Coordinates of C-alpha atoms and ligand atoms in Angstrom, one line a residue:
Chain A
M1 CA 87.5 73.6 -106.6
T2 CA 88.9 72.7 -103.2
N3 CA 90.3 69.2 -102.7
V4 CA 90.7 68.2 -99.1
L5 CA 92.6 65.3 -97.5
V6 CA 91.5 64.4 -94.0
C7 CA 93.6 62.1 -91.8
V8 CA 92.0 59.9 -89.0
K9 CA 93.3 57.3 -86.6
R10 CA 91.7 54.1 -85.4
V11 CA 91.5 54.3 -81.5
P12 CA 89.9 52.0 -78.9
D13 CA 86.5 53.4 -77.7
F14 CA 87.1 53.2 -74.0
S15 CA 84.7 54.5 -71.5
G16 CA 85.3 52.5 -68.3
E17 CA 88.4 50.6 -67.3
V18 CA 91.5 50.5 -69.5
L19 CA 93.5 47.2 -69.7
L20 CA 97.1 46.8 -71.1
T21 CA 98.5 44.1 -73.2
A22 CA 100.8 41.5 -71.5
D23 CA 103.9 43.1 -73.0
A24 CA 102.8 46.6 -71.8
Q25 CA 103.4 47.9 -75.3
G26 CA 99.8 48.7 -76.0
V27 CA 96.2 49.0 -74.6
D28 CA 94.1 45.8 -74.7
A29 CA 91.2 46.7 -76.9
R30 CA 89.7 43.2 -77.2
F31 CA 86.6 44.1 -75.2
V32 CA 85.8 47.5 -76.6
G33 CA 84.9 48.8 -80.1
F34 CA 86.9 51.3 -82.1
T35 CA 86.4 54.8 -83.1
V36 CA 88.3 57.9 -84.2
S37 CA 89.1 60.8 -81.9
A38 CA 86.3 63.3 -81.4
H39 CA 88.5 65.9 -83.0
E40 CA 88.8 63.8 -86.1
S41 CA 85.1 63.3 -86.5
C42 CA 84.9 67.1 -86.7
A43 CA 87.8 67.3 -89.2
V44 CA 85.9 64.8 -91.4
E45 CA 82.8 66.9 -91.2
L46 CA 84.8 70.1 -92.1
A47 CA 86.5 68.3 -95.0
V48 CA 83.1 67.2 -96.5
K49 CA 81.6 70.7 -96.1
I50 CA 84.6 72.4 -97.7
A51 CA 84.8 70.0 -100.6
A52 CA 81.1 70.3 -101.2
A53 CA 81.2 74.2 -101.0
G54 CA 84.1 74.3 -103.5
G55 CA 83.0 71.6 -105.9
G56 CA 86.0 69.5 -104.9
A57 CA 86.5 66.1 -103.3
A58 CA 87.3 64.9 -99.8
T59 CA 89.7 62.0 -99.4
V60 CA 90.2 60.2 -96.1
L61 CA 93.5 58.6 -95.1
T62 CA 94.6 56.5 -92.2
L63 CA 97.7 54.7 -91.2
G64 CA 96.8 51.5 -89.3
P65 CA 95.9 47.8 -89.4
A66 CA 93.7 46.3 -92.1
E67 CA 90.7 46.7 -89.8
A68 CA 91.1 50.5 -89.9
V69 CA 89.2 50.3 -93.1
E70 CA 86.2 50.4 -90.8
Q71 CA 87.1 54.0 -89.8
L72 CA 87.7 54.8 -93.5
R73 CA 84.2 53.4 -94.4
S74 CA 82.6 55.6 -91.7
A75 CA 84.2 58.7 -93.3
L76 CA 83.1 57.5 -96.7
G77 CA 79.6 57.1 -95.3
V78 CA 79.3 60.7 -94.4
G79 CA 80.6 62.2 -97.7
C80 CA 84.3 61.5 -98.3
T81 CA 84.6 60.0 -101.8
A82 CA 88.1 58.3 -101.8
A83 CA 90.1 56.5 -99.1
V84 CA 93.7 55.5 -98.6
L85 CA 95.0 53.0 -96.1
V86 CA 98.7 52.9 -95.3
E87 CA 98.5 49.4 -93.9
T88 CA 100.8 48.6 -91.0
D89 CA 100.9 47.9 -87.3
P90 CA 100.9 51.5 -86.0
V91 CA 102.4 50.7 -82.6
G92 CA 105.9 50.9 -84.1
F93 CA 105.2 54.3 -85.6
G94 CA 106.1 57.6 -83.9
A95 CA 104.6 60.9 -84.8
A96 CA 107.4 61.8 -87.2
D97 CA 107.0 58.4 -88.9
V98 CA 103.3 58.9 -89.4
A99 CA 103.8 62.4 -90.8
R100 CA 106.5 61.2 -93.2
E101 CA 104.1 58.4 -94.5
I102 CA 101.3 60.8 -95.1
A103 CA 103.6 63.2 -96.9
A104 CA 104.7 60.3 -99.1
V105 CA 101.1 59.6 -100.1
V106 CA 100.5 63.3 -100.8
A107 CA 103.6 63.4 -103.0
A108 CA 102.7 60.3 -104.9
H109 CA 99.1 61.5 -105.5
E110 CA 100.3 65.0 -106.5
A111 CA 102.8 63.5 -109.0
A112 CA 99.8 61.7 -110.5
G113 CA 97.8 64.9 -110.7
R114 CA 95.7 64.6 -107.6
T115 CA 96.4 67.7 -105.5
Y116 CA 95.2 68.6 -102.0
D117 CA 94.5 72.3 -101.3
L118 CA 93.9 71.6 -97.6
I119 CA 94.9 68.8 -95.3
L120 CA 93.0 68.4 -92.1
L121 CA 94.0 66.3 -89.1
G122 CA 92.8 66.0 -85.5
N123 CA 94.7 68.2 -83.1
D124 CA 95.8 65.3 -81.0
A125 CA 94.9 61.6 -81.1
A126 CA 92.6 60.2 -78.3
D127 CA 95.1 57.5 -77.5
T128 CA 98.7 58.7 -77.9
G129 CA 98.0 62.4 -77.6
D130 CA 101.2 63.4 -79.4
F131 CA 100.1 66.9 -80.6
Q132 CA 102.5 66.9 -83.5
V133 CA 101.5 64.8 -86.6
G134 CA 99.9 67.8 -88.3
I135 CA 102.7 70.1 -87.6
R136 CA 105.4 67.6 -88.7
L137 CA 103.4 66.9 -91.9
A138 CA 103.3 70.6 -92.7
Y139 CA 107.1 70.8 -92.4
E140 CA 107.5 67.7 -94.5
L141 CA 105.4 69.4 -97.2
G142 CA 106.7 72.9 -96.7
R143 CA 103.2 74.3 -96.1
P144 CA 101.8 76.6 -93.5
V145 CA 99.9 75.1 -90.6
V146 CA 97.3 76.3 -88.2
N147 CA 96.4 74.4 -85.0
G148 CA 93.5 73.8 -82.7
I149 CA 90.9 75.3 -85.0
N150 CA 87.2 74.8 -84.8
T151 CA 86.1 76.0 -88.2
V152 CA 87.7 76.6 -91.7
E153 CA 86.2 78.2 -94.8
V154 CA 87.9 78.5 -98.1
T155 CA 87.5 81.5 -100.5
D156 CA 89.7 82.5 -103.4
G157 CA 92.6 80.2 -102.4
V158 CA 92.7 81.4 -98.8
A159 CA 91.6 79.4 -95.8
T160 CA 90.0 81.4 -92.9
A161 CA 90.3 79.3 -89.7
R162 CA 88.9 80.1 -86.3
G163 CA 89.7 78.6 -82.9
A164 CA 89.7 79.4 -79.2
G165 CA 92.5 81.7 -78.1
A166 CA 94.6 81.3 -74.9
D167 CA 92.2 83.6 -73.0
G168 CA 88.9 82.1 -74.2
G169 CA 88.4 84.6 -77.1
V170 CA 88.1 83.6 -80.7
E171 CA 91.2 83.8 -82.8
T172 CA 91.2 84.0 -86.6
Y173 CA 93.9 82.9 -89.0
R174 CA 94.0 83.5 -92.7
V175 CA 96.5 81.3 -94.7
P176 CA 97.1 80.8 -98.4
L177 CA 96.5 77.4 -99.8
P178 CA 97.8 74.7 -99.9
A179 CA 97.9 74.5 -96.2
V180 CA 97.5 72.1 -93.2
A181 CA 95.1 72.6 -90.3
T182 CA 94.5 70.6 -87.1
V183 CA 91.0 70.5 -85.8
L184 CA 89.5 70.6 -82.3
E185 CA 86.0 69.4 -81.4
G186 CA 83.4 72.0 -81.0
G187 CA 83.0 74.0 -84.2
V188 CA 80.8 71.6 -86.2
E189 CA 78.4 68.9 -85.6
P190 CA 79.6 65.6 -87.3
R191 CA 76.7 64.2 -89.3
Y192 CA 75.5 60.6 -89.1
P193 CA 75.8 58.4 -92.2
T194 CA 72.5 57.9 -94.1
I195 CA 71.5 54.5 -95.4
T196 CA 72.4 55.6 -99.0
G197 CA 75.7 57.0 -97.6
R198 CA 76.6 53.7 -96.1
M199 CA 75.6 51.8 -99.3
K200 CA 77.8 54.1 -101.4
A201 CA 80.7 53.8 -98.9
K202 CA 80.7 50.0 -99.4
K203 CA 81.3 50.4 -103.1
V204 CA 84.3 52.7 -102.9
A205 CA 87.6 51.0 -103.6
V206 CA 90.1 51.8 -100.8
E207 CA 93.6 52.4 -102.0
V208 CA 96.0 50.3 -99.9
V209 CA 99.6 51.2 -99.8
E210 CA 102.6 50.0 -97.8
P211 CA 104.7 52.3 -95.6
R212 CA 107.7 53.6 -97.7
R213 CA 110.2 53.6 -94.8
E214 CA 111.1 51.7 -91.7
P215 CA 109.7 53.6 -88.8
V216 CA 112.1 55.3 -86.4
G217 CA 109.7 54.5 -83.6
S218 CA 107.9 56.4 -80.9
G219 CA 110.4 56.0 -78.0
R220 CA 107.8 53.9 -76.1
V221 CA 109.5 51.9 -73.3
R222 CA 106.3 50.7 -71.8
L223 CA 102.8 51.6 -70.7
T224 CA 101.7 51.5 -67.1
L225 CA 98.5 52.1 -65.3
P226 CA 98.4 54.7 -62.5
P227 CA 98.0 52.9 -59.2
A228 CA 94.3 52.1 -58.5
Q229 CA 93.0 54.6 -55.9
P230 CA 91.0 52.9 -53.2
S231 CA 87.5 54.4 -53.1
L232 CA 87.4 56.8 -50.1
V233 CA 84.0 58.3 -51.0
E234 CA 81.9 59.5 -48.1
V235 CA 78.2 59.1 -48.9
L236 CA 76.4 62.1 -47.5
G237 CA 73.0 60.5 -47.9
E238 CA 70.2 59.6 -50.3
G239 CA 67.7 61.8 -52.1
T240 CA 66.5 65.1 -50.9
A241 CA 67.3 64.1 -47.3
A242 CA 71.0 64.7 -48.0
A243 CA 70.5 68.4 -48.7
P244 CA 71.4 69.7 -45.2
A245 CA 74.6 67.6 -45.1
V246 CA 75.5 68.9 -48.6
V247 CA 75.1 72.5 -47.5
D248 CA 77.1 71.8 -44.3
L249 CA 79.9 70.5 -46.6
L250 CA 79.7 73.6 -48.9
R251 CA 80.1 75.8 -45.8
S252 CA 83.0 73.8 -44.5
L253 CA 84.8 74.0 -47.9
G254 CA 84.3 77.7 -47.8
V255 CA 82.5 77.9 -51.1
L256 CA 79.3 79.2 -49.6
R257 CA 79.6 82.5 -47.9
Chain B
M1 CA 120.8 74.0 -69.1
I2 CA 117.0 73.8 -69.5
L3 CA 115.1 76.3 -71.5
V4 CA 111.4 77.0 -70.6
L5 CA 108.9 78.7 -72.9
V6 CA 106.9 80.9 -70.4
E7 CA 103.4 82.0 -71.3
T8 CA 102.0 85.2 -69.8
D9 CA 98.6 86.6 -69.2
G10 CA 97.8 90.2 -68.4
S11 CA 99.4 90.0 -65.0
G12 CA 102.5 87.9 -65.5
A13 CA 103.7 84.3 -66.0
T14 CA 100.7 81.9 -66.1
E15 CA 100.3 79.5 -63.1
A16 CA 100.8 76.6 -65.5
S17 CA 104.1 78.1 -66.7
L18 CA 105.3 78.6 -63.1
E19 CA 104.5 74.9 -62.6
T20 CA 106.7 74.1 -65.6
V21 CA 109.5 76.3 -64.3
T22 CA 109.3 74.4 -61.0
F23 CA 109.4 71.1 -62.8
A24 CA 112.4 72.2 -64.8
R25 CA 114.2 73.5 -61.7
D26 CA 113.7 70.2 -59.9
L27 CA 115.0 68.3 -62.9
A28 CA 118.0 70.7 -63.3
T29 CA 119.1 70.3 -59.7
R30 CA 119.1 66.5 -59.8
E31 CA 122.6 65.0 -59.8
T32 CA 123.4 63.8 -63.4
G33 CA 127.1 63.2 -63.3
D34 CA 127.7 64.8 -66.7
G35 CA 126.2 68.2 -66.3
G36 CA 122.8 67.5 -67.8
G37 CA 121.1 69.9 -65.4
G38 CA 122.5 73.4 -64.9
P39 CA 120.6 76.7 -64.9
V40 CA 117.0 77.2 -66.0
R41 CA 116.4 80.0 -68.5
A42 CA 113.1 81.3 -69.7
V43 CA 111.9 82.5 -73.1
V44 CA 109.0 85.0 -73.2
V45 CA 107.6 85.9 -76.7
G46 CA 105.5 89.1 -77.2
E47 CA 103.9 90.6 -74.1
L48 CA 106.1 90.8 -71.0
P49 CA 104.0 92.1 -68.1
E50 CA 105.7 94.2 -65.5
G51 CA 107.2 92.1 -62.7
T52 CA 107.5 88.9 -64.7
V53 CA 111.3 88.9 -64.7
E54 CA 111.5 89.4 -61.0
A55 CA 108.8 86.7 -60.4
L56 CA 110.7 84.2 -62.6
G57 CA 113.9 85.0 -60.6
A58 CA 112.0 84.0 -57.5
Y59 CA 111.3 80.7 -59.1
G60 CA 115.0 80.1 -59.8
V61 CA 115.2 81.3 -63.4
S62 CA 118.6 82.9 -64.1
E63 CA 117.9 84.6 -67.4
V64 CA 114.8 85.7 -69.2
H65 CA 115.1 86.0 -73.0
H66 CA 112.4 88.3 -74.3
A67 CA 111.6 88.2 -78.0
T68 CA 110.4 91.6 -79.2
G69 CA 109.6 93.1 -82.6
E70 CA 106.8 93.3 -85.2
A71 CA 107.1 89.5 -85.9
F72 CA 106.0 88.7 -82.4
S73 CA 103.1 91.2 -82.0
A74 CA 100.6 88.5 -83.0
Y75 CA 100.6 84.8 -82.0
G76 CA 101.8 82.2 -84.5
G77 CA 103.2 78.8 -83.7
A78 CA 106.0 79.0 -86.2
V79 CA 107.3 82.5 -85.2
W80 CA 107.2 81.6 -81.6
A81 CA 109.1 78.4 -82.3
A82 CA 111.6 80.5 -84.3
A83 CA 112.2 82.7 -81.2
L84 CA 112.7 79.6 -79.0
Q85 CA 115.0 78.0 -81.6
A86 CA 117.1 81.2 -81.7
V87 CA 117.7 81.1 -77.9
H88 CA 118.3 77.3 -78.0
Q89 CA 121.0 77.9 -80.6
V90 CA 123.0 80.4 -78.5
T91 CA 122.5 78.6 -75.2
D92 CA 122.8 75.0 -76.5
S93 CA 120.2 73.7 -74.0
V94 CA 120.0 70.0 -73.1
A95 CA 116.2 70.3 -72.8
V96 CA 113.5 72.6 -74.0
T97 CA 110.1 72.6 -72.3
A98 CA 106.8 74.4 -72.0
T99 CA 103.5 73.8 -70.3
G100 CA 101.2 71.3 -72.0
S101 CA 98.8 74.0 -72.9
P102 CA 97.5 74.3 -76.5
R103 CA 100.2 76.9 -77.2
G104 CA 102.9 75.1 -75.3
N105 CA 102.3 71.9 -77.2
E106 CA 102.0 73.7 -80.5
V107 CA 105.2 75.7 -80.2
L108 CA 107.2 72.7 -79.0
A109 CA 105.9 70.5 -81.9
H110 CA 107.1 73.2 -84.3
L111 CA 110.5 73.3 -82.6
A112 CA 110.8 69.5 -82.6
A113 CA 110.0 69.4 -86.3
R114 CA 112.5 72.2 -87.1
L115 CA 115.3 70.6 -85.1
G116 CA 114.4 67.1 -86.3
V117 CA 114.1 65.7 -82.8
A118 CA 111.5 63.8 -80.9
M119 CA 108.9 65.4 -78.6
A120 CA 107.0 64.1 -75.6
A121 CA 103.7 65.8 -74.8
N122 CA 102.2 66.0 -71.3
V123 CA 105.0 64.7 -69.1
V124 CA 104.3 64.2 -65.4
G125 CA 107.6 62.8 -64.2
C126 CA 111.1 61.8 -65.1
P127 CA 112.2 58.3 -64.0
T128 CA 115.8 59.1 -65.1
P129 CA 117.9 62.2 -64.6
L130 CA 118.6 64.5 -67.5
A131 CA 122.1 63.6 -68.7
I132 CA 123.8 65.0 -71.8
S133 CA 124.7 61.6 -73.2
Q134 CA 122.4 59.0 -71.7
P135 CA 118.9 58.2 -72.7
F136 CA 116.4 60.3 -70.8
V137 CA 113.1 58.6 -69.9
V138 CA 110.0 60.6 -69.3
S139 CA 106.6 59.4 -68.0
R140 CA 103.7 61.1 -69.8
Q141 CA 99.9 60.9 -69.9
V142 CA 98.3 59.1 -72.7
V143 CA 94.7 57.9 -73.3
G144 CA 93.5 61.1 -71.6
G145 CA 95.6 60.4 -68.5
A146 CA 94.1 56.9 -67.9
V147 CA 97.5 55.4 -68.9
L148 CA 101.1 56.5 -68.3
E149 CA 103.7 55.9 -71.0
E150 CA 107.4 55.7 -70.3
M151 CA 109.1 57.2 -73.3
R152 CA 112.7 57.5 -74.2
L153 CA 114.0 60.8 -75.5
D154 CA 117.4 60.0 -77.1
D155 CA 117.8 63.3 -78.9
R156 CA 119.2 66.5 -77.5
P157 CA 117.7 68.8 -76.8
A158 CA 115.0 66.7 -75.1
V159 CA 111.8 68.4 -76.1
F160 CA 108.8 67.8 -73.8
S161 CA 105.8 69.6 -72.4
V162 CA 104.7 69.4 -68.8
A163 CA 101.1 68.4 -68.0
G164 CA 99.1 70.8 -65.9
H165 CA 99.3 70.0 -62.2
A166 CA 102.2 67.6 -62.6
V167 CA 103.8 69.5 -59.8
E168 CA 102.8 72.4 -57.6
S169 CA 104.4 75.7 -58.4
T170 CA 106.8 76.6 -55.6
P171 CA 109.4 79.5 -55.4
A172 CA 113.0 78.4 -55.3
A173 CA 114.7 77.9 -52.0
S174 CA 117.4 80.2 -53.1
P175 CA 115.9 82.8 -55.4
T176 CA 118.0 84.5 -58.1
T177 CA 117.9 87.9 -59.7
A178 CA 117.1 87.1 -63.3
T179 CA 118.8 89.0 -66.0
L180 CA 116.6 90.3 -68.8
R181 CA 117.9 89.9 -72.4
E182 CA 115.8 91.5 -75.1
F183 CA 116.4 90.1 -78.6
S184 CA 114.8 90.2 -82.0
P185 CA 115.5 87.0 -83.9
E186 CA 115.4 86.8 -87.6
V187 CA 112.2 85.1 -88.9
T188 CA 111.5 84.0 -92.4
E189 CA 108.4 84.9 -94.6
A190 CA 107.2 81.3 -94.2
D191 CA 107.2 81.6 -90.4
L192 CA 105.0 84.7 -90.6
V193 CA 102.3 83.2 -92.8
A194 CA 100.2 81.5 -90.1
R195 CA 99.7 84.2 -87.5
V196 CA 96.6 85.3 -85.7
V197 CA 95.0 88.1 -87.8
S198 CA 92.2 89.1 -85.3
T199 CA 90.9 88.2 -81.9
E200 CA 87.4 88.7 -80.7
P201 CA 86.7 88.6 -77.0
G202 CA 84.7 85.5 -76.0
E203 CA 81.3 85.4 -74.3
P204 CA 81.7 86.0 -70.6
D205 CA 80.9 82.3 -69.9
R206 CA 83.3 80.8 -72.5
S207 CA 85.7 78.1 -71.4
G208 CA 88.2 80.7 -70.1
S209 CA 86.1 81.2 -66.9
L210 CA 85.2 77.5 -66.7
R211 CA 88.9 76.6 -66.6
S212 CA 89.6 79.1 -63.8
A213 CA 86.4 78.7 -61.8
R214 CA 86.6 77.9 -58.1
V215 CA 83.4 75.9 -58.2
V216 CA 82.1 74.0 -61.2
V217 CA 78.6 72.3 -61.2
G218 CA 78.5 69.6 -63.8
A219 CA 75.6 68.0 -65.6
G220 CA 75.5 65.0 -67.8
R221 CA 73.0 62.8 -69.6
G222 CA 71.1 62.6 -66.3
A223 CA 69.9 66.1 -67.0
G224 CA 67.5 64.4 -69.4
G225 CA 67.1 67.2 -72.0
T226 CA 67.5 70.9 -72.8
D227 CA 65.2 71.9 -70.0
G228 CA 66.9 69.8 -67.4
F229 CA 69.5 72.3 -66.5
D230 CA 67.6 74.9 -64.4
G231 CA 68.6 73.3 -61.1
V232 CA 72.3 73.0 -61.8
V233 CA 72.4 76.5 -63.4
E234 CA 70.8 77.9 -60.2
L235 CA 73.3 76.0 -58.0
A236 CA 76.2 77.2 -60.0
G237 CA 74.9 80.8 -59.5
L238 CA 74.4 80.3 -55.8
L239 CA 78.0 79.1 -55.5
D240 CA 79.4 81.8 -57.8
G241 CA 80.6 79.0 -60.1
S242 CA 80.5 77.8 -63.7
L243 CA 78.5 75.1 -65.4
G244 CA 80.4 72.3 -67.0
V245 CA 78.8 69.5 -69.0
S246 CA 79.7 66.0 -70.4
R247 CA 80.1 65.3 -74.1
V248 CA 76.8 63.5 -74.3
V249 CA 75.2 66.8 -73.4
T250 CA 77.0 68.8 -76.1
S251 CA 76.7 66.0 -78.8
L252 CA 72.9 66.0 -78.2
G253 CA 72.9 69.8 -78.6
W254 CA 71.5 70.4 -75.1
R255 CA 74.3 72.9 -74.2
P256 CA 77.1 74.6 -76.2
H257 CA 80.5 72.8 -76.7
H258 CA 82.5 75.4 -74.8
E259 CA 80.9 74.2 -71.6
Q260 CA 82.2 70.7 -72.1
V261 CA 84.6 69.3 -69.6
G262 CA 87.0 66.5 -70.6
Q263 CA 89.7 65.2 -72.9
T264 CA 88.2 67.0 -75.9
G265 CA 86.7 69.8 -73.8
S266 CA 88.1 72.0 -71.0
R267 CA 90.4 70.7 -68.3
I268 CA 89.2 72.1 -65.0
S269 CA 90.8 72.3 -61.6
P270 CA 88.3 73.9 -59.2
E271 CA 88.3 73.7 -55.4
L272 CA 84.9 71.9 -55.8
Y273 CA 83.4 70.0 -58.7
I274 CA 79.8 68.8 -58.4
P275 CA 79.1 66.4 -61.2
C276 CA 75.3 65.6 -61.4
G277 CA 74.1 62.7 -63.6
I278 CA 77.6 62.1 -65.0
S279 CA 78.9 58.6 -65.2
G280 CA 82.6 59.5 -65.1
A281 CA 83.9 57.9 -68.3
I282 CA 87.7 58.2 -68.6
Q283 CA 87.4 61.0 -71.2
H284 CA 85.3 63.0 -68.8
W285 CA 87.6 62.1 -65.9
A286 CA 90.6 63.4 -67.9
G287 CA 89.1 66.9 -67.7
C288 CA 88.1 66.9 -64.0
A289 CA 90.7 64.7 -62.2
S290 CA 92.6 67.6 -60.8
S291 CA 89.6 69.0 -59.0
K292 CA 90.4 69.3 -55.3
T293 CA 87.1 68.0 -54.0
I294 CA 84.4 66.1 -56.0
L295 CA 80.8 65.8 -54.8
A296 CA 79.0 63.4 -57.1
I297 CA 75.2 63.2 -57.4
N298 CA 73.9 60.2 -59.3
T299 CA 71.1 57.6 -59.1
D300 CA 73.7 54.8 -59.6
A301 CA 75.9 54.4 -56.5
D302 CA 78.3 52.2 -58.6
A303 CA 78.9 54.7 -61.4
P304 CA 82.7 55.4 -61.7
M305 CA 82.2 59.0 -60.8
M306 CA 80.5 58.0 -57.5
T307 CA 83.3 55.6 -56.5
R308 CA 86.1 58.1 -57.3
A309 CA 84.5 61.1 -55.8
T310 CA 85.3 62.5 -52.3
Y311 CA 81.6 62.8 -51.4
A312 CA 78.5 61.4 -53.0
V313 CA 74.7 61.7 -52.8
I314 CA 72.7 58.9 -54.2
G315 CA 69.6 60.2 -55.9
D316 CA 67.8 61.8 -58.8
M317 CA 69.5 65.2 -59.6
H318 CA 66.1 66.6 -60.4
E319 CA 65.1 66.1 -56.8
V320 CA 68.5 66.5 -55.0
V321 CA 69.7 69.7 -56.6
P322 CA 66.6 71.7 -56.1
A323 CA 66.6 70.5 -52.5
I324 CA 70.1 71.8 -52.0
N325 CA 69.2 75.1 -53.6
E326 CA 66.2 75.4 -51.3
E327 CA 68.4 74.6 -48.3
I328 CA 71.0 77.2 -49.3
R329 CA 68.2 79.9 -49.7
R330 CA 66.6 78.9 -46.5
R331 CA 69.8 79.3 -44.5
R332 CA 70.5 82.6 -46.2
D333 CA 67.1 83.9 -45.3
Q334 CA 67.7 82.9 -41.7
R335 CA 70.7 85.1 -41.4
Ligands
LIG1 C1 87.6 60.2 -78.3 C2 86.6 60.5 -77.3 C3 86.6 61.7 -76.6 C4 85.7 62.1 -75.6 N1 85.8 63.2 -75.0 C5 84.9 63.5 -74.0 C6 85.0 64.7 -73.2 O1 85.8 65.6 -73.5 N2 84.1 64.9 -72.2 C7 83.2 64.0 -71.9 O2 82.4 64.2 -70.9 N3 83.1 62.8 -72.5 C8 83.9 62.6 -73.6 N4 83.8 61.4 -74.3 C9 82.6 60.6 -74.0 C10 82.7 59.7 -72.8 O3 83.3 58.5 -73.2 C11 81.2 59.4 -72.3 O4 80.4 58.9 -73.3 C12 80.5 60.6 -71.7 O5 81.4 61.3 -70.8 C13 79.3 60.2 -70.9 O6 78.5 61.3 -70.5 P1 77.5 61.2 -69.3 O7 78.3 60.8 -68.1 O8 76.8 62.5 -69.3 O9 76.5 60.1 -69.8 P2 76.3 58.6 -69.4 O10 77.6 57.8 -69.5 O11 75.1 58.1 -70.1 O12 76.0 58.7 -67.8 C14 74.8 59.2 -67.3 C15 74.9 59.1 -65.8 O13 73.8 59.8 -65.3 C16 73.2 59.0 -64.3 N5 71.8 59.4 -64.2 C17 70.8 59.2 -65.2 N6 69.7 59.9 -64.8 C18 70.0 60.5 -63.6 C19 69.2 61.4 -62.8 N7 68.0 61.7 -63.0 N8 69.8 61.9 -61.7 C20 71.1 61.5 -61.4 N9 71.8 60.7 -62.1 C21 71.3 60.2 -63.3 C22 73.4 57.6 -64.7 O14 73.4 56.7 -63.6 C23 74.8 57.6 -65.3 O15 75.8 57.4 -64.4 C24 84.7 61.1 -75.3 C25 84.6 59.9 -75.9 C26 85.6 59.6 -76.9 C27 85.5 58.2 -77.6

C-alpha cells in the first residue's frame, strides 16, 4: 500500500497582461481565474496513479486562502480522496515557512497513524518560482528528495523516478521510501475530472488547519513590472506575398546559407 | 568573497556558468565599504574538463575547488550541496551562487536548507551592493519573468541563483591564474541516497538541442492538429533548426512535451525564433524572451507575440510557411 501526499498552490491563471496590487506586494488577480502550476497538475496525476497501483490513498494539501479549496476540489475530482487546507494569507509565507507548515501536518497525521510513503510537490510554483519548498520539506522530515522528475513508480518500498538530465538524456533515481519528489510537467497527461468525480469531490470533508507558527516571511520588498517595451515590430507583409521579404531577412540574418 | 558553483559540459564550464561568474565578479568589485566583495572562487563537482581552470582564471576566478572521489561520480543534489557547503565552511563566503539551471537551483536549495538561510532563485540584478552586515537586496524574476521581485537577503551567506542571460559572459579585464585545489569532502550516508543511478542518452531531438539551437521554428494552436506541422518541420529543416511548440500543442497531444517552449518547457535563446500561430501568452514568452530576433507569423496582427516580435507577417501559417519554403527552394535552385 502506498500512501501519497501531493502539495499544490493556488496561482493566478495569467495569459496576457499582469497587473500588480496598489501596495506592490502581490499580483492583482481580480480579472483572471486561478489554477495550479502545470507541474503540480502532473504531480496530482502521478499521486493518483501511484496510490491506485499500490492500493493506497492520495491526499492533497495546500497552504492558502479559504478560496484555495477550489484547487483542492479539482484534485479530489481526479482521484485524491482526502484534502487538507492550511488556511492563511500565503503572501506572508516564504518557502521555508511553507515547508515547515507542511511538515507539521505530516507529523500530526503520522502521530495519528496516517503515514505518507511519498510526498509529491511541483518543482517550482508558477508565481513565486522559489525552487525550494520540496527540498526544504525533505530536510524538515529527514527524508531523501529527488527533483525535477517526470515519472515515479513504486515497487517494494522503493521509488524509481525519472527526469531529464543536464544534457537532455534521461536520468533515473532509485530512493527508499518514505521520500519526497518534486515534479516537472511532461511525464504524464493530467486527467480531466469526470462528472462522478466532481460529485464525489463535493462530498469530501476538507480538513482545515491553522498555521502552527508565525511566518518568517519571504524577504519580499516589492514587486515591479519590467518597463513596457514599445512595439518596434516591422511588418514584412501579409500572406504569401511576404515570402520574398522573409527570405531576404533570413539571408541578412545569416541563417540561410 | 563570493563562491560560485560552476557546472561543466564535455568541453568546459557551461556558458550559463560563465555568465554567473561574470555576474559574481561584477558584484564582487562593487564598492561595499565593509569588504562584502572580495575574490570570486569556483566550486566544480565531478567532471573537470581540461582547460576549465585556465578558462575560469580568464573570467577572474582566483581559486577552483574541485570535489573528487566516489561520492561525486554520479549527480545528486545533496552530495553536490555537501561539497559546496564544505568549501563555504573553509572560505566563509559572503555569498554563494550558481546559475538558475535545474541543477544550480536544486543544489542551492539544498545548501540553503542545510545552512538554514534564505535563497533567491533567478536573480537578474542587485540594487544594493553586497555588504557583510547590511541587508542585500536582489531583483529576481517571478511569474515566469513577467514580474520582478525585489527581495531582501538578510542572511549570510546570501544564497541566490542567477537567471540565464541576466548578463553577458565577459572575460575579466585583468585575468588571473586560478589555483586548483582538489578536495574530497566527507559526505554522510543520507547525502548519498538520492543520486542518479543510470543515464540513458536522449533522442537526438530532445530538448537539449532545442535549447542550444541557432534557429527555432515554433508552432502553436494555429497548426490546427497533428497533421498541421509539415510546413514548420520543413522550414526548421531548411534552416538547420529545431521545432519548438506551445503548451496547447503538447496538452492536446499533437507533439511531444520535450518540444515545448516556455515556463514549464524549455527556455530557448536562438539567433532567430519564428513562432507560427502562437499567441505569445506570458508563460510562452518566458521561454523565448531571450531570442535575439523574433519573426512572428499569425492571422491576428494584435496577438501579443506579433506586437513584441522584431518582424511579423500577418497571415495563415498554412499558406505563409509553405510559400517561404517554396521561395527558399526556388532561390537555392537558381544558384
Ligand atoms: C502554470 C502555467 C504554465 C504554462 N506553461 C506554458 C509553457 O511552458 N509554454 C507555453 O507555450 N504555454 C504555457 N502555458 C499556457 C499559456 O498560458 C497559453 O495557454 C499557451 O501558450 C497558448 O498557446 P498558443 O499560443 O499555441 O494558443 P492560443 O493562445 O490559442 O493562440 C493561438 C494563436 O494562433 C493564431 N492562429 C490561429 N490559427 C492560425 C493560423 N492558421 N495561422 C496563423 N496563426 C493562427 C491565433 O491568432 C492565436 O494568436 C502555461 C499556462 C499556465 C497556467
